[in-house]
GROMACS .gro file of C-alpha atoms in nm:
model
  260
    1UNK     CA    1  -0.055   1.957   2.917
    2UNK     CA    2   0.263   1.841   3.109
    3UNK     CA    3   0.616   1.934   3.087
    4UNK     CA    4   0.902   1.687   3.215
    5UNK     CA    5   1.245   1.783   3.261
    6UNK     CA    6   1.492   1.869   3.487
    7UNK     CA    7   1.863   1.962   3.440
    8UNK     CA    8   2.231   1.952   3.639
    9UNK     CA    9   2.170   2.220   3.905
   10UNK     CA   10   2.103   2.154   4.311
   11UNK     CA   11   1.709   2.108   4.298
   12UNK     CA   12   1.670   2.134   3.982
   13UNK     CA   13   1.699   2.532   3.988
   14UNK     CA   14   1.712   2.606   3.589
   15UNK     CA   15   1.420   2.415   3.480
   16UNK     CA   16   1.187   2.460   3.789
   17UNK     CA   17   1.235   2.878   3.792
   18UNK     CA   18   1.173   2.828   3.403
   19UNK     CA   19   0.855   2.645   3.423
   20UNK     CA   20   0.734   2.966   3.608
   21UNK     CA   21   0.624   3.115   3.251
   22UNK     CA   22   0.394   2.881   3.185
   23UNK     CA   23   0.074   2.760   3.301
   24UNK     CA   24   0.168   2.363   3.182
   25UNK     CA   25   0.162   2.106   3.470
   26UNK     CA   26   0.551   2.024   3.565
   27UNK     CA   27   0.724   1.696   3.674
   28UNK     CA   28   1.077   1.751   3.776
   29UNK     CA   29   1.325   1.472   3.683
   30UNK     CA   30   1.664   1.411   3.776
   31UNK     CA   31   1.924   1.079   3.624
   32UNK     CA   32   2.189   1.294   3.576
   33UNK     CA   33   2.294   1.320   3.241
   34UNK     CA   34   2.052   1.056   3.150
   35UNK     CA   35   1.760   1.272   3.269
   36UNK     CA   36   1.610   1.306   2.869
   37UNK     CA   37   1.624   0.991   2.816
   38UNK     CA   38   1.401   0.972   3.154
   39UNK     CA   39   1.201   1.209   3.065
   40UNK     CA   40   1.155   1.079   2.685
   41UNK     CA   41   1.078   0.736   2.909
   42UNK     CA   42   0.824   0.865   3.172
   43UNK     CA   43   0.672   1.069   2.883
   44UNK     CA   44   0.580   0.820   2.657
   45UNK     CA   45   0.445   0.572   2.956
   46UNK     CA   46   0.238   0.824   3.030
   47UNK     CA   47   0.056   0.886   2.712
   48UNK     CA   48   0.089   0.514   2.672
   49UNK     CA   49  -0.119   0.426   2.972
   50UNK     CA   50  -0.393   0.757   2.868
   51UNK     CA   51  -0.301   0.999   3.102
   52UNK     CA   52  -0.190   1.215   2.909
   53UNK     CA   53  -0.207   1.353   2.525
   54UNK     CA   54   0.082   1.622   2.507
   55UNK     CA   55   0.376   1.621   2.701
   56UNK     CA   56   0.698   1.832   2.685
   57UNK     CA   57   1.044   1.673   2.749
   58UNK     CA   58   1.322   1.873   2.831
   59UNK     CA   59   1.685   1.891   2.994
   60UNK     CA   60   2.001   2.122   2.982
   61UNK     CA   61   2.320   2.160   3.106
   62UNK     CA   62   2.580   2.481   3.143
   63UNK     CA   63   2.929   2.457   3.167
   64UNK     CA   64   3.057   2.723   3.416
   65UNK     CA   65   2.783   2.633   3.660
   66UNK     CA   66   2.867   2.253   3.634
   67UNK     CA   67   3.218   2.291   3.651
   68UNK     CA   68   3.153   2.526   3.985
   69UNK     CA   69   2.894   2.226   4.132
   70UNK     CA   70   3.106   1.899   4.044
   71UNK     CA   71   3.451   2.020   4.014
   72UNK     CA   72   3.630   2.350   4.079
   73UNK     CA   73   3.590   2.703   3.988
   74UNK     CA   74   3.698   2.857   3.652
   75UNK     CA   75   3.901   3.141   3.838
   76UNK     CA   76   4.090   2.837   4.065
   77UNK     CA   77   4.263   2.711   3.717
   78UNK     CA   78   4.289   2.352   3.790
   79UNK     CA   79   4.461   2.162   3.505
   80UNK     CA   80   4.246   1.887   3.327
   81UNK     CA   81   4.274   1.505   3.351
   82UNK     CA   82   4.308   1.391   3.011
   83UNK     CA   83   4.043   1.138   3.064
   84UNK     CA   84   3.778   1.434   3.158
   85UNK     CA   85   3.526   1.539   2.961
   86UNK     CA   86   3.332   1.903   2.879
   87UNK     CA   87   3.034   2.019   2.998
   88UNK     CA   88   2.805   2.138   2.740
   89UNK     CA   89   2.623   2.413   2.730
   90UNK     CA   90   2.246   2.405   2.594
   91UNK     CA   91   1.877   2.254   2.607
   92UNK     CA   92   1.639   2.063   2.399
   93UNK     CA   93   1.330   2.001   2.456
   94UNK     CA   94   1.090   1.730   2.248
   95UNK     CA   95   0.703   1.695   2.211
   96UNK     CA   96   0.536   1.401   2.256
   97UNK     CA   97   0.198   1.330   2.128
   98UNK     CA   98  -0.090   1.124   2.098
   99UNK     CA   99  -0.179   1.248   1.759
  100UNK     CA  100   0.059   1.115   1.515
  101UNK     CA  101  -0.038   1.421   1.245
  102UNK     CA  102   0.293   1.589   1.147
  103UNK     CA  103   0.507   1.328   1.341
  104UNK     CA  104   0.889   1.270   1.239
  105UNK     CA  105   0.931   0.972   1.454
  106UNK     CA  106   0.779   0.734   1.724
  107UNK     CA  107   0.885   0.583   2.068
  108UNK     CA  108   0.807   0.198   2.022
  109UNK     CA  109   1.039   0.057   2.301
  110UNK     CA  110   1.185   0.089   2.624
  111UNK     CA  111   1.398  -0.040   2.918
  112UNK     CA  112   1.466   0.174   3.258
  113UNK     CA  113   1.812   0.120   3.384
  114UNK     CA  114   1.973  -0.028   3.694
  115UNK     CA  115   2.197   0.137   3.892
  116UNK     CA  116   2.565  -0.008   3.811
  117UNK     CA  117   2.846   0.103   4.060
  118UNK     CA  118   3.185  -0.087   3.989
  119UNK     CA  119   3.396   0.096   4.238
  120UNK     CA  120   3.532   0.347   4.020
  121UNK     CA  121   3.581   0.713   4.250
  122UNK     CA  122   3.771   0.939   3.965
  123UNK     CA  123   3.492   1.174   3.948
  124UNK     CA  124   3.689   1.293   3.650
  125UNK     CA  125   3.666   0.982   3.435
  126UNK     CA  126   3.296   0.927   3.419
  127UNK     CA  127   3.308   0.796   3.079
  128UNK     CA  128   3.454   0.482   3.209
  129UNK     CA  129   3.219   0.520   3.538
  130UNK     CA  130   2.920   0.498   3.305
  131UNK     CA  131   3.010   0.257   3.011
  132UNK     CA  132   2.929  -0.057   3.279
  133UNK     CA  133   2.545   0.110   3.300
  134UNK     CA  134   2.519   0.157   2.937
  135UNK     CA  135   2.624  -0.201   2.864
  136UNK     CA  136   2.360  -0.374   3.087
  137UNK     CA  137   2.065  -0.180   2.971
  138UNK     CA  138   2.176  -0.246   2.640
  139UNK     CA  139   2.204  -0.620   2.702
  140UNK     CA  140   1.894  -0.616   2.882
  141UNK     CA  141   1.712  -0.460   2.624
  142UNK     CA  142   1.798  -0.695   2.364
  143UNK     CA  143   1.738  -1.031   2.611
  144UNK     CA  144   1.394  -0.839   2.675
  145UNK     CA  145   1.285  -0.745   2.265
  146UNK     CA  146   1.504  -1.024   2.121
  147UNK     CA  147   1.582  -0.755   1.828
  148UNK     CA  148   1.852  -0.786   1.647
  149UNK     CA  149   2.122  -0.572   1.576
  150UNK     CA  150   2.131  -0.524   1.202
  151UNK     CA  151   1.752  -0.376   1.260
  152UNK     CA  152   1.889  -0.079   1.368
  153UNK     CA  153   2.068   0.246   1.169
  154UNK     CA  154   2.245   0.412   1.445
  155UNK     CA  155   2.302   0.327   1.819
  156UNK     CA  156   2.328   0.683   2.052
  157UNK     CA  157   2.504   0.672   2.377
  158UNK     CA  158   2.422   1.034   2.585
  159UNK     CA  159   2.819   1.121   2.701
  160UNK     CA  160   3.016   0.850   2.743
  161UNK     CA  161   3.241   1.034   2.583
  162UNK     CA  162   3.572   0.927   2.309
  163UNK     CA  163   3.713   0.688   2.615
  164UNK     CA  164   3.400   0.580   2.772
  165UNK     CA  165   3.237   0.460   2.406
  166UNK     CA  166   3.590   0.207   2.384
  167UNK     CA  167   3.510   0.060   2.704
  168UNK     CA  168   3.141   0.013   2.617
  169UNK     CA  169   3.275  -0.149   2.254
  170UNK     CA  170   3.497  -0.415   2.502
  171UNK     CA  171   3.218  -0.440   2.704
  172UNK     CA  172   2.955  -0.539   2.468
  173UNK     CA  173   3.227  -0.748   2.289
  174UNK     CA  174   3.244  -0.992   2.641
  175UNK     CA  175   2.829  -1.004   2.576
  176UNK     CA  176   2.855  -1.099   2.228
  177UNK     CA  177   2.710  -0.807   2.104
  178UNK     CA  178   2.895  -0.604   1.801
  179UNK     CA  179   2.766  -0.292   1.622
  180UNK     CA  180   3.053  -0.177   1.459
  181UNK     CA  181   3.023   0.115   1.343
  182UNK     CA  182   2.655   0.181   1.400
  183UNK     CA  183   2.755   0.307   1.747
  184UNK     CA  184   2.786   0.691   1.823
  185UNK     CA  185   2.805   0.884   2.121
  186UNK     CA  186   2.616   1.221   2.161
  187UNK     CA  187   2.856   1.360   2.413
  188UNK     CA  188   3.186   1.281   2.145
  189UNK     CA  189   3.015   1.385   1.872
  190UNK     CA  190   2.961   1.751   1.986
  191UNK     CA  191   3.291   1.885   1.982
  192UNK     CA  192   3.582   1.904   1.733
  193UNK     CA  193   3.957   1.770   1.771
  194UNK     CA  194   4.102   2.128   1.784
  195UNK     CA  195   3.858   2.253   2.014
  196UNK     CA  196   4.020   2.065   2.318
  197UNK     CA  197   3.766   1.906   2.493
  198UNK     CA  198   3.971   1.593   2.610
  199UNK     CA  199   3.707   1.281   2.574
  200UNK     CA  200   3.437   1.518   2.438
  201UNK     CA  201   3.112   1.666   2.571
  202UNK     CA  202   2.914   1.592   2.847
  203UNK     CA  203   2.632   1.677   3.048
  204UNK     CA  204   2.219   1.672   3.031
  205UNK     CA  205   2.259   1.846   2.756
  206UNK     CA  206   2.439   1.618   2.520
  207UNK     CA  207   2.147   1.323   2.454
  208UNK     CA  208   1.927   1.642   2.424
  209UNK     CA  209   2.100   1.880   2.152
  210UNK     CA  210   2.200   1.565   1.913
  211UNK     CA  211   1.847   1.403   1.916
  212UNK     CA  212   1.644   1.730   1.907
  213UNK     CA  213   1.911   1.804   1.605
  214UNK     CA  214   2.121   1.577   1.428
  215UNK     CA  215   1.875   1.272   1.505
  216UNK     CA  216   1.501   1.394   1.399
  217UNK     CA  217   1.716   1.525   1.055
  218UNK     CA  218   1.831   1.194   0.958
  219UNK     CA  219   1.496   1.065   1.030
  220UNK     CA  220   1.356   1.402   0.817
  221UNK     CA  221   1.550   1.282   0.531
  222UNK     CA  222   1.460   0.946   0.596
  223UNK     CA  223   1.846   0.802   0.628
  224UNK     CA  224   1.678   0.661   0.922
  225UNK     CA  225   1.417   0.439   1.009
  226UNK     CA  226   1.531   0.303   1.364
  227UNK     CA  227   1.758   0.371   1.578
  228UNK     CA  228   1.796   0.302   2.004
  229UNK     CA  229   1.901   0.623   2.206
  230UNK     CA  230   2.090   0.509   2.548
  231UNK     CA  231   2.080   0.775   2.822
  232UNK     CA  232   2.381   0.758   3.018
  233UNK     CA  233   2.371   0.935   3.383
  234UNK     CA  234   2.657   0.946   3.691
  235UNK     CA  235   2.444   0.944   3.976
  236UNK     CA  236   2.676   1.141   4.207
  237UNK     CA  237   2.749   1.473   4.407
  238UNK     CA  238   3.003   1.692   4.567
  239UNK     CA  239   2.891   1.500   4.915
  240UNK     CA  240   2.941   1.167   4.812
  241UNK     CA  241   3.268   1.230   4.659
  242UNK     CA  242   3.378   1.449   4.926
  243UNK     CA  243   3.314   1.083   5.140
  244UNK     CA  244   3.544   0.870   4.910
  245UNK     CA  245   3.250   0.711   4.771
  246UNK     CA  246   3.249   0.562   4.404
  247UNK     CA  247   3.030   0.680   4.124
  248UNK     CA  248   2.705   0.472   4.134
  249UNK     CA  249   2.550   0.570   3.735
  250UNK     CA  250   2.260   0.431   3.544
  251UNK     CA  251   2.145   0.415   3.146
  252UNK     CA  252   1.757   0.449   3.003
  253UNK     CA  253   1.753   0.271   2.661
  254UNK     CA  254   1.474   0.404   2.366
  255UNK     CA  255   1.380   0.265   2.036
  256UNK     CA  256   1.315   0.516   1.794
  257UNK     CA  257   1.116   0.451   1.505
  258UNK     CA  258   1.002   0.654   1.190
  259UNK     CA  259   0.634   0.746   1.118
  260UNK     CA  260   0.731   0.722   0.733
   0.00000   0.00000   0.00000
């Protein structure tokens, strides 16, 4: 009936000229890097509240055309900052349903994020420019659910990336809240050591791939039963930083529950 999405791009370019093949009604979304988790968010509010019956979610993000955006050009080659992270390149897309026939897993929960701006301007080191957003939706969620922590399997950050998960850890730590090693991130799990990607993946793209992937498989093969995905978005653009500001950023937290 409805697709939702939106990717990296000015306007949303990729996913709007896309949804010109089809004949579904579209709702363009934009958080950043945190705009699945939005749209997984929106999406299920909507067939919540009867609106709606079947809606498509979907994001993406490409690394040459991100890099050209946010950063430099490839042809300029401008050394790295060890603290930066890698664009990845890809989609995923997820179907949400009223009709629970054939369903791997459910969305029972959610919080929508605040924005959280502490100052920082490296546009480079977004892991550490995100980790503050992440942490209050996370605290928020559990002040709002009063879950606890050993309910869960697996907590999934969207690209916080090797150096932005350690900050989250501290931060949570200062809250009182430890998962040990229940805590992944999407955008550090994507890439190997030898591949070179500093801090890891990045991008709308990341939260998308590993839940549309690695996620619904564990819950396939039933090694999960719930687990909270934590969409992590830098809300900033060439403009802003161009104007010394700092990197305002925001997190969507989802519980995710099996239908087994």
């Amino acid at each position: 009936e409805t697709m939702l999405g939106g990717d990296l791009l000015n306007q949303i370019v990729s996913v709007s000229f896309a949804m010109r093949a089809y004949n579904s009604s579209f709702l363009g979304l934009y958080n950043a890097c945190g705009t699945f988790a939005e749209s997984l968010l929106v999406g299920s509010c909507l067939i919540d509240g009867g609106y709606k019956n079947n809606i498509v979610c979907i994001s993406g993000s490409h690394f040459s055309t991100a890099e050209r955006q946010y950063r430099y050009p490839l042809e300029l080659g401008v050394l790295r900052s060890p603290v930066t992270q890698w664009t990845a390149t890809g989609s995923g897309a997820s179907i949400l349903s009223k009709d629970k026939m054939g369903a791997i897993c459910q969305i029972t929960k959610g919080v929508a994020g605040r924005v959280v701006d502490l100052g920082i301007k490296d546009v480079n080191n977004m892991g550490a420019a995100m980790a503050p957003a992440a942490c209050d939706t996370i605290v928020q969620f559990f002040n709002d659910t009063n879950e606890k922590i050993q309910n869960y399997d697996a907590i999934f950050t969207g690209d916080l990336g090797k150096l932005g998960k350690k900050i989250l850890e501290d931060l949570l730590k200062d809250n009182n809240i430890c998962f040990n090693d229940k805590l992944f991130d999407c955008g550090a799990m994507l890439y190997k050591q030898e591949q070179q990607t500093f801090q890891g993946g990045s991008g709308a793209a990341c939260s998308a791939i590993v839940f549309n992937s690695f996620i619904l498989n564990k819950f396939k093969e039933k090694q999960y039963k719930k687990i909270l995905l934590v969409g992590t978005g830098a809300l900033l653009s060439p403009l802003t930083s161009f104007q010394g500001e700092s990197v305002p950023c925001i997190a969507h937290c989802l519980e995710v529950c099996s239908c087994c």
